[in-house]
């Protein structure tokens, strides 16, 4: 006997076919995309402005040359990411990562894809506290879906930095300066993977480290992107 197997959307809890992704189509469409994103850092450029980089990239000496963010970090995404990060909600992380993989596939010609994926490293002490590194989980899904080498050992966090959320922009930059070390030889083109990027100070410090280590092209892939509040 045939029976209809249903699952529920992890956002709206509507019943969906068990074979479809765990985020229903209307919730996928409702994830807020970033209007007119700067190609290098992913923040919104003013409406109608086409530019290779924004003022933020210039002032930060931003070494990332391309950014793909799944969506704007709004309340819906924030709740999913919080669950993923602090309650080990691996289902949420997995499905958001799948959507990010799809967006990257649409954004790149296959020959343009980076050769390696480096998740933003956590200090070992924080990894133990949390039980996992959320960026590793995202990077693994992307590596599998895009067929790119997962390379978490190419970069390491030397210091346990203070949580960035409590600091202003200047303090964030000081906090992460020199926090990373990378292992040469590095691939020519690398994608850094993170869950949520706000001021970009952590990414900038890691990108500087990778560029100094010989990476020529550094891209950034993340679930959520928003300006510092
Ligand atoms: Zn839904
Ligand atoms: Zn920018």
PDB file of C-alpha atoms and ligand atoms in Angstrom:
ATOM      1  CA  UNK A   1       0.000   0.000   0.000  1.00  0.00           C
ATOM      2  CA  UNK A   2       1.277   3.455  -0.876  1.00  0.00           C
ATOM      3  CA  UNK A   3       1.390   5.943   1.959  1.00  0.00           C
ATOM      4  CA  UNK A   4       2.356   9.582   1.718  1.00  0.00           C
ATOM      5  CA  UNK A   5       5.423  10.163   3.853  1.00  0.00           C
ATOM      6  CA  UNK A   6       5.636  13.649   5.235  1.00  0.00           C
ATOM      7  CA  UNK A   7       8.197  15.654   7.105  1.00  0.00           C
ATOM      8  CA  UNK A   8       7.956  19.217   8.436  1.00  0.00           C
ATOM      9  CA  UNK A   9       9.671  22.396   7.308  1.00  0.00           C
ATOM     10  CA  UNK A  10      12.237  23.369   9.949  1.00  0.00           C
ATOM     11  CA  UNK A  11      11.167  27.024   9.695  1.00  0.00           C
ATOM     12  CA  UNK A  12       7.375  27.167   9.341  1.00  0.00           C
ATOM     13  CA  UNK A  13       6.567  23.574  10.433  1.00  0.00           C
ATOM     14  CA  UNK A  14       4.340  23.054   7.391  1.00  0.00           C
ATOM     15  CA  UNK A  15       4.079  19.447   6.202  1.00  0.00           C
ATOM     16  CA  UNK A  16       6.333  18.696   3.255  1.00  0.00           C
ATOM     17  CA  UNK A  17       7.194  15.614   1.253  1.00  0.00           C
ATOM     18  CA  UNK A  18       9.837  13.563   3.022  1.00  0.00           C
ATOM     19  CA  UNK A  19      11.987  13.565  -0.120  1.00  0.00           C
ATOM     20  CA  UNK A  20      12.155  17.360  -0.429  1.00  0.00           C
ATOM     21  CA  UNK A  21      14.650  19.547   1.470  1.00  0.00           C
ATOM     22  CA  UNK A  22      13.688  20.239   5.093  1.00  0.00           C
ATOM     23  CA  UNK A  23      13.079  23.905   4.344  1.00  0.00           C
ATOM     24  CA  UNK A  24       9.923  24.330   2.248  1.00  0.00           C
ATOM     25  CA  UNK A  25       9.993  26.234  -1.021  1.00  0.00           C
ATOM     26  CA  UNK A  26       8.127  29.266   0.334  1.00  0.00           C
ATOM     27  CA  UNK A  27      10.542  29.542   3.294  1.00  0.00           C
ATOM     28  CA  UNK A  28      13.504  29.165   0.936  1.00  0.00           C
ATOM     29  CA  UNK A  29      12.110  31.998  -1.157  1.00  0.00           C
ATOM     30  CA  UNK A  30      11.495  34.094   1.952  1.00  0.00           C
ATOM     31  CA  UNK A  31      15.144  33.993   3.079  1.00  0.00           C
ATOM     32  CA  UNK A  32      16.070  37.633   2.623  1.00  0.00           C
ATOM     33  CA  UNK A  33      18.709  38.102  -0.032  1.00  0.00           C
ATOM     34  CA  UNK A  34      21.061  41.025   0.243  1.00  0.00           C
ATOM     35  CA  UNK A  35      20.046  43.805  -2.146  1.00  0.00           C
ATOM     36  CA  UNK A  36      22.795  44.787  -4.594  1.00  0.00           C
ATOM     37  CA  UNK A  37      25.675  43.137  -2.690  1.00  0.00           C
ATOM     38  CA  UNK A  38      29.261  44.350  -3.012  1.00  0.00           C
ATOM     39  CA  UNK A  39      30.973  41.515  -4.948  1.00  0.00           C
ATOM     40  CA  UNK A  40      33.957  41.486  -2.595  1.00  0.00           C
ATOM     41  CA  UNK A  41      32.433  41.725   0.869  1.00  0.00           C
ATOM     42  CA  UNK A  42      28.730  40.999   0.393  1.00  0.00           C
ATOM     43  CA  UNK A  43      27.372  44.124   2.097  1.00  0.00           C
ATOM     44  CA  UNK A  44      24.748  46.146   0.258  1.00  0.00           C
ATOM     45  CA  UNK A  45      25.919  48.834  -2.111  1.00  0.00           C
ATOM     46  CA  UNK A  46      23.633  51.864  -2.442  1.00  0.00           C
ATOM     47  CA  UNK A  47      20.720  51.214  -4.793  1.00  0.00           C
ATOM     48  CA  UNK A  48      21.691  51.535  -8.442  1.00  0.00           C
ATOM     49  CA  UNK A  49      25.436  51.665  -7.722  1.00  0.00           C
ATOM     50  CA  UNK A  50      27.621  49.135  -9.559  1.00  0.00           C
ATOM     51  CA  UNK A  51      31.110  48.925  -8.087  1.00  0.00           C
ATOM     52  CA  UNK A  52      33.919  46.409  -7.823  1.00  0.00           C
ATOM     53  CA  UNK A  53      34.316  47.188  -4.150  1.00  0.00           C
ATOM     54  CA  UNK A  54      32.566  49.298  -1.534  1.00  0.00           C
ATOM     55  CA  UNK A  55      33.898  51.880   0.916  1.00  0.00           C
ATOM     56  CA  UNK A  56      34.005  49.236   3.609  1.00  0.00           C
ATOM     57  CA  UNK A  57      36.350  47.018   1.529  1.00  0.00           C
ATOM     58  CA  UNK A  58      38.624  49.981   0.885  1.00  0.00           C
ATOM     59  CA  UNK A  59      38.940  51.099   4.482  1.00  0.00           C
ATOM     60  CA  UNK A  60      39.518  47.564   5.723  1.00  0.00           C
ATOM     61  CA  UNK A  61      42.108  46.659   3.086  1.00  0.00           C
ATOM     62  CA  UNK A  62      39.892  43.643   2.463  1.00  0.00           C
ATOM     63  CA  UNK A  63      41.831  40.817   0.776  1.00  0.00           C
ATOM     64  CA  UNK A  64      38.782  38.731  -0.124  1.00  0.00           C
ATOM     65  CA  UNK A  65      37.975  39.145  -3.798  1.00  0.00           C
ATOM     66  CA  UNK A  66      34.595  37.477  -3.942  1.00  0.00           C
ATOM     67  CA  UNK A  67      31.816  36.848  -1.430  1.00  0.00           C
ATOM     68  CA  UNK A  68      28.761  34.609  -1.674  1.00  0.00           C
ATOM     69  CA  UNK A  69      26.383  34.861   1.284  1.00  0.00           C
ATOM     70  CA  UNK A  70      23.251  32.716   1.408  1.00  0.00           C
ATOM     71  CA  UNK A  71      21.187  35.549   2.825  1.00  0.00           C
ATOM     72  CA  UNK A  72      20.936  38.638   4.885  1.00  0.00           C
ATOM     73  CA  UNK A  73      21.224  37.758   8.572  1.00  0.00           C
ATOM     74  CA  UNK A  74      17.619  38.496   9.551  1.00  0.00           C
ATOM     75  CA  UNK A  75      15.557  37.123  12.418  1.00  0.00           C
ATOM     76  CA  UNK A  76      14.600  33.849  10.720  1.00  0.00           C
ATOM     77  CA  UNK A  77      18.161  32.985   9.805  1.00  0.00           C
ATOM     78  CA  UNK A  78      19.406  34.197  13.157  1.00  0.00           C
ATOM     79  CA  UNK A  79      17.123  31.737  14.994  1.00  0.00           C
ATOM     80  CA  UNK A  80      18.254  28.845  12.785  1.00  0.00           C
ATOM     81  CA  UNK A  81      21.933  29.713  13.146  1.00  0.00           C
ATOM     82  CA  UNK A  82      21.622  30.130  16.931  1.00  0.00           C
ATOM     83  CA  UNK A  83      20.054  26.690  17.125  1.00  0.00           C
ATOM     84  CA  UNK A  84      22.772  25.266  14.886  1.00  0.00           C
ATOM     85  CA  UNK A  85      25.603  26.879  16.811  1.00  0.00           C
ATOM     86  CA  UNK A  86      24.591  26.744  20.434  1.00  0.00           C
ATOM     87  CA  UNK A  87      22.215  23.780  20.552  1.00  0.00           C
ATOM     88  CA  UNK A  88      24.113  21.589  18.062  1.00  0.00           C
ATOM     89  CA  UNK A  89      21.168  21.855  15.646  1.00  0.00           C
ATOM     90  CA  UNK A  90      23.006  19.989  12.924  1.00  0.00           C
ATOM     91  CA  UNK A  91      19.844  19.566  10.837  1.00  0.00           C
ATOM     92  CA  UNK A  92      19.464  23.340  10.595  1.00  0.00           C
ATOM     93  CA  UNK A  93      23.139  23.730   9.719  1.00  0.00           C
ATOM     94  CA  UNK A  94      22.976  20.979   7.143  1.00  0.00           C
ATOM     95  CA  UNK A  95      19.997  22.390   5.282  1.00  0.00           C
ATOM     96  CA  UNK A  96      21.257  25.964   5.281  1.00  0.00           C
ATOM     97  CA  UNK A  97      24.602  24.665   3.968  1.00  0.00           C
ATOM     98  CA  UNK A  98      22.823  22.787   1.185  1.00  0.00           C
ATOM     99  CA  UNK A  99      21.086  26.004   0.141  1.00  0.00           C
ATOM    100  CA  UNK A 100      24.415  27.838   0.219  1.00  0.00           C
ATOM    101  CA  UNK A 101      25.972  25.117  -1.977  1.00  0.00           C
ATOM    102  CA  UNK A 102      23.196  25.605  -4.497  1.00  0.00           C
ATOM    103  CA  UNK A 103      23.735  29.364  -4.525  1.00  0.00           C
ATOM    104  CA  UNK A 104      27.495  28.914  -5.059  1.00  0.00           C
ATOM    105  CA  UNK A 105      26.833  26.472  -7.915  1.00  0.00           C
ATOM    106  CA  UNK A 106      24.723  29.127  -9.618  1.00  0.00           C
ATOM    107  CA  UNK A 107      27.249  31.893  -8.936  1.00  0.00           C
ATOM    108  CA  UNK A 108      30.347  30.165 -10.363  1.00  0.00           C
ATOM    109  CA  UNK A 109      31.419  28.557 -13.574  1.00  0.00           C
ATOM    110  CA  UNK A 110      32.790  25.139 -12.474  1.00  0.00           C
ATOM    111  CA  UNK A 111      36.300  26.037 -13.652  1.00  0.00           C
ATOM    112  CA  UNK A 112      36.318  29.148 -11.422  1.00  0.00           C
ATOM    113  CA  UNK A 113      35.748  27.303  -8.157  1.00  0.00           C
ATOM    114  CA  UNK A 114      38.495  27.475  -5.503  1.00  0.00           C
ATOM    115  CA  UNK A 115      40.730  24.442  -4.944  1.00  0.00           C
ATOM    116  CA  UNK A 116      40.273  24.236  -1.187  1.00  0.00           C
ATOM    117  CA  UNK A 117      37.786  25.180   1.508  1.00  0.00           C
ATOM    118  CA  UNK A 118      39.071  26.437   4.840  1.00  0.00           C
ATOM    119  CA  UNK A 119      36.545  26.810   7.667  1.00  0.00           C
ATOM    120  CA  UNK A 120      37.283  29.675  10.066  1.00  0.00           C
ATOM    121  CA  UNK A 121      39.165  27.850  12.830  1.00  0.00           C
ATOM    122  CA  UNK A 122      37.976  27.980  16.407  1.00  0.00           C
ATOM    123  CA  UNK A 123      40.543  27.856  19.172  1.00  0.00           C
ATOM    124  CA  UNK A 124      40.724  24.282  20.462  1.00  0.00           C
ATOM    125  CA  UNK A 125      39.409  25.350  23.850  1.00  0.00           C
ATOM    126  CA  UNK A 126      36.233  26.806  22.344  1.00  0.00           C
ATOM    127  CA  UNK A 127      35.778  23.737  20.116  1.00  0.00           C
ATOM    128  CA  UNK A 128      35.806  21.570  23.197  1.00  0.00           C
ATOM    129  CA  UNK A 129      33.334  23.856  25.005  1.00  0.00           C
ATOM    130  CA  UNK A 130      30.899  23.853  22.087  1.00  0.00           C
ATOM    131  CA  UNK A 131      31.548  20.278  21.033  1.00  0.00           C
ATOM    132  CA  UNK A 132      32.007  21.206  17.384  1.00  0.00           C
ATOM    133  CA  UNK A 133      33.003  24.013  15.048  1.00  0.00           C
ATOM    134  CA  UNK A 134      29.971  25.190  13.080  1.00  0.00           C
ATOM    135  CA  UNK A 135      32.166  26.401  10.208  1.00  0.00           C
ATOM    136  CA  UNK A 136      33.605  22.889   9.815  1.00  0.00           C
ATOM    137  CA  UNK A 137      30.097  21.482   9.469  1.00  0.00           C
ATOM    138  CA  UNK A 138      29.184  23.990   6.745  1.00  0.00           C
ATOM    139  CA  UNK A 139      32.522  23.481   4.972  1.00  0.00           C
ATOM    140  CA  UNK A 140      32.081  19.704   4.925  1.00  0.00           C
ATOM    141  CA  UNK A 141      28.708  19.968   3.215  1.00  0.00           C
ATOM    142  CA  UNK A 142      30.082  22.444   0.663  1.00  0.00           C
ATOM    143  CA  UNK A 143      33.149  20.290   0.034  1.00  0.00           C
ATOM    144  CA  UNK A 144      30.973  17.262  -0.641  1.00  0.00           C
ATOM    145  CA  UNK A 145      28.424  19.074  -2.810  1.00  0.00           C
ATOM    146  CA  UNK A 146      30.950  21.118  -4.820  1.00  0.00           C
ATOM    147  CA  UNK A 147      33.693  18.498  -4.936  1.00  0.00           C
ATOM    148  CA  UNK A 148      36.348  20.784  -3.464  1.00  0.00           C
ATOM    149  CA  UNK A 149      39.023  19.714  -0.977  1.00  0.00           C
ATOM    150  CA  UNK A 150      38.067  20.301   2.657  1.00  0.00           C
ATOM    151  CA  UNK A 151      41.220  21.678   4.246  1.00  0.00           C
ATOM    152  CA  UNK A 152      40.648  22.592   7.915  1.00  0.00           C
ATOM    153  CA  UNK A 153      44.276  21.989   8.826  1.00  0.00           C
ATOM    154  CA  UNK A 154      45.686  24.686   6.552  1.00  0.00           C
ATOM    155  CA  UNK A 155      44.864  27.371   9.115  1.00  0.00           C
ATOM    156  CA  UNK A 156      44.923  27.373  12.877  1.00  0.00           C
ATOM    157  CA  UNK A 157      43.813  29.820  15.536  1.00  0.00           C
ATOM    158  CA  UNK A 158      46.698  30.559  17.872  1.00  0.00           C
ATOM    159  CA  UNK A 159      44.893  32.455  20.554  1.00  0.00           C
ATOM    160  CA  UNK A 160      41.512  32.091  22.180  1.00  0.00           C
ATOM    161  CA  UNK A 161      40.136  35.522  21.342  1.00  0.00           C
ATOM    162  CA  UNK A 162      37.300  37.201  23.252  1.00  0.00           C
ATOM    163  CA  UNK A 163      33.864  36.714  21.691  1.00  0.00           C
ATOM    164  CA  UNK A 164      33.621  39.349  18.955  1.00  0.00           C
ATOM    165  CA  UNK A 165      29.951  40.134  19.591  1.00  0.00           C
ATOM    166  CA  UNK A 166      30.782  42.125  22.714  1.00  0.00           C
ATOM    167  CA  UNK A 167      33.365  44.368  21.047  1.00  0.00           C
ATOM    168  CA  UNK A 168      33.240  47.455  18.852  1.00  0.00           C
ATOM    169  CA  UNK A 169      34.860  47.461  15.404  1.00  0.00           C
ATOM    170  CA  UNK A 170      38.282  48.746  16.501  1.00  0.00           C
ATOM    171  CA  UNK A 171      38.412  46.309  19.388  1.00  0.00           C
ATOM    172  CA  UNK A 172      37.374  43.455  17.089  1.00  0.00           C
ATOM    173  CA  UNK A 173      40.255  44.187  14.736  1.00  0.00           C
ATOM    174  CA  UNK A 174      42.759  44.330  17.612  1.00  0.00           C
ATOM    175  CA  UNK A 175      41.271  41.185  19.110  1.00  0.00           C
ATOM    176  CA  UNK A 176      41.897  39.031  16.010  1.00  0.00           C
ATOM    177  CA  UNK A 177      45.086  40.632  14.671  1.00  0.00           C
ATOM    178  CA  UNK A 178      47.710  37.898  14.377  1.00  0.00           C
ATOM    179  CA  UNK A 179      45.286  35.317  15.776  1.00  0.00           C
ATOM    180  CA  UNK A 180      45.816  32.887  12.896  1.00  0.00           C
ATOM    181  CA  UNK A 181      48.693  30.934  11.446  1.00  0.00           C
ATOM    182  CA  UNK A 182      48.582  29.000   8.177  1.00  0.00           C
ATOM    183  CA  UNK A 183      50.463  26.079   6.769  1.00  0.00           C
ATOM    184  CA  UNK A 184      52.352  26.552   3.489  1.00  0.00           C
ATOM    185  CA  UNK A 185      52.260  25.688   0.652  1.00  0.00           C
ATOM    186  CA  UNK A 186      48.732  26.971   0.251  1.00  0.00           C
ATOM    187  CA  UNK A 187      46.544  26.356  -2.791  1.00  0.00           C
ATOM    188  CA  UNK A 188      46.305  29.190  -5.307  1.00  0.00           C
ATOM    189  CA  UNK A 189      42.602  29.831  -4.756  1.00  0.00           C
ATOM    190  CA  UNK A 190      40.913  29.284  -1.420  1.00  0.00           C
ATOM    191  CA  UNK A 191      37.379  29.739  -0.073  1.00  0.00           C
ATOM    192  CA  UNK A 192      37.007  30.709   3.575  1.00  0.00           C
ATOM    193  CA  UNK A 193      33.777  29.415   5.129  1.00  0.00           C
ATOM    194  CA  UNK A 194      31.987  30.960   8.095  1.00  0.00           C
ATOM    195  CA  UNK A 195      28.472  30.914   9.526  1.00  0.00           C
ATOM    196  CA  UNK A 196      27.762  34.619  10.004  1.00  0.00           C
ATOM    197  CA  UNK A 197      29.961  37.535   8.993  1.00  0.00           C
ATOM    198  CA  UNK A 198      29.334  40.948  10.540  1.00  0.00           C
ATOM    199  CA  UNK A 199      32.236  43.424  10.689  1.00  0.00           C
ATOM    200  CA  UNK A 200      34.461  41.011   8.786  1.00  0.00           C
ATOM    201  CA  UNK A 201      37.382  41.545  11.203  1.00  0.00           C
ATOM    202  CA  UNK A 202      37.897  37.818  11.779  1.00  0.00           C
ATOM    203  CA  UNK A 203      37.683  37.056   8.058  1.00  0.00           C
ATOM    204  CA  UNK A 204      40.046  39.905   7.268  1.00  0.00           C
ATOM    205  CA  UNK A 205      42.647  38.633   9.760  1.00  0.00           C
ATOM    206  CA  UNK A 206      42.413  35.094   8.347  1.00  0.00           C
ATOM    207  CA  UNK A 207      42.506  36.359   4.726  1.00  0.00           C
ATOM    208  CA  UNK A 208      45.621  38.430   5.485  1.00  0.00           C
ATOM    209  CA  UNK A 209      47.271  35.374   6.973  1.00  0.00           C
ATOM    210  CA  UNK A 210      46.398  33.250   3.904  1.00  0.00           C
ATOM    211  CA  UNK A 211      47.520  35.976   1.482  1.00  0.00           C
ATOM    212  CA  UNK A 212      50.818  36.334   3.341  1.00  0.00           C
ATOM    213  CA  UNK A 213      51.137  32.545   3.147  1.00  0.00           C
ATOM    214  CA  UNK A 214      50.931  32.675  -0.650  1.00  0.00           C
ATOM    215  CA  UNK A 215      47.218  32.270  -1.526  1.00  0.00           C
ATOM    216  CA  UNK A 216      46.537  34.383  -4.614  1.00  0.00           C
ATOM    217  CA  UNK A 217      42.745  34.411  -4.626  1.00  0.00           C
ATOM    218  CA  UNK A 218      40.621  34.316  -1.497  1.00  0.00           C
ATOM    219  CA  UNK A 219      36.850  33.954  -1.575  1.00  0.00           C
ATOM    220  CA  UNK A 220      34.341  34.012   1.270  1.00  0.00           C
ATOM    221  CA  UNK A 221      31.243  31.828   1.564  1.00  0.00           C
ATOM    222  CA  UNK A 222      28.876  32.295   4.497  1.00  0.00           C
ATOM    223  CA  UNK A 223      25.306  31.635   5.579  1.00  0.00           C
ATOM    224  CA  UNK A 224      24.516  35.118   6.851  1.00  0.00           C
ATOM    225  CA  UNK A 225      25.988  38.530   6.146  1.00  0.00           C
ATOM    226  CA  UNK A 226      25.067  41.763   7.823  1.00  0.00           C
ATOM    227  CA  UNK A 227      26.588  45.063   8.669  1.00  0.00           C
ATOM    228  CA  UNK A 228      27.797  45.631  12.234  1.00  0.00           C
ATOM    229  CA  UNK A 229      25.006  46.948  14.449  1.00  0.00           C
TER     230      UNK A 229
HETATM  231 ZN1  LIG B   1       8.543  26.512   5.535  1.00  0.00          ZN
HETATM  232 ZN1  LIG B   2      32.583  45.634  -0.094  1.00  0.00          ZN
END
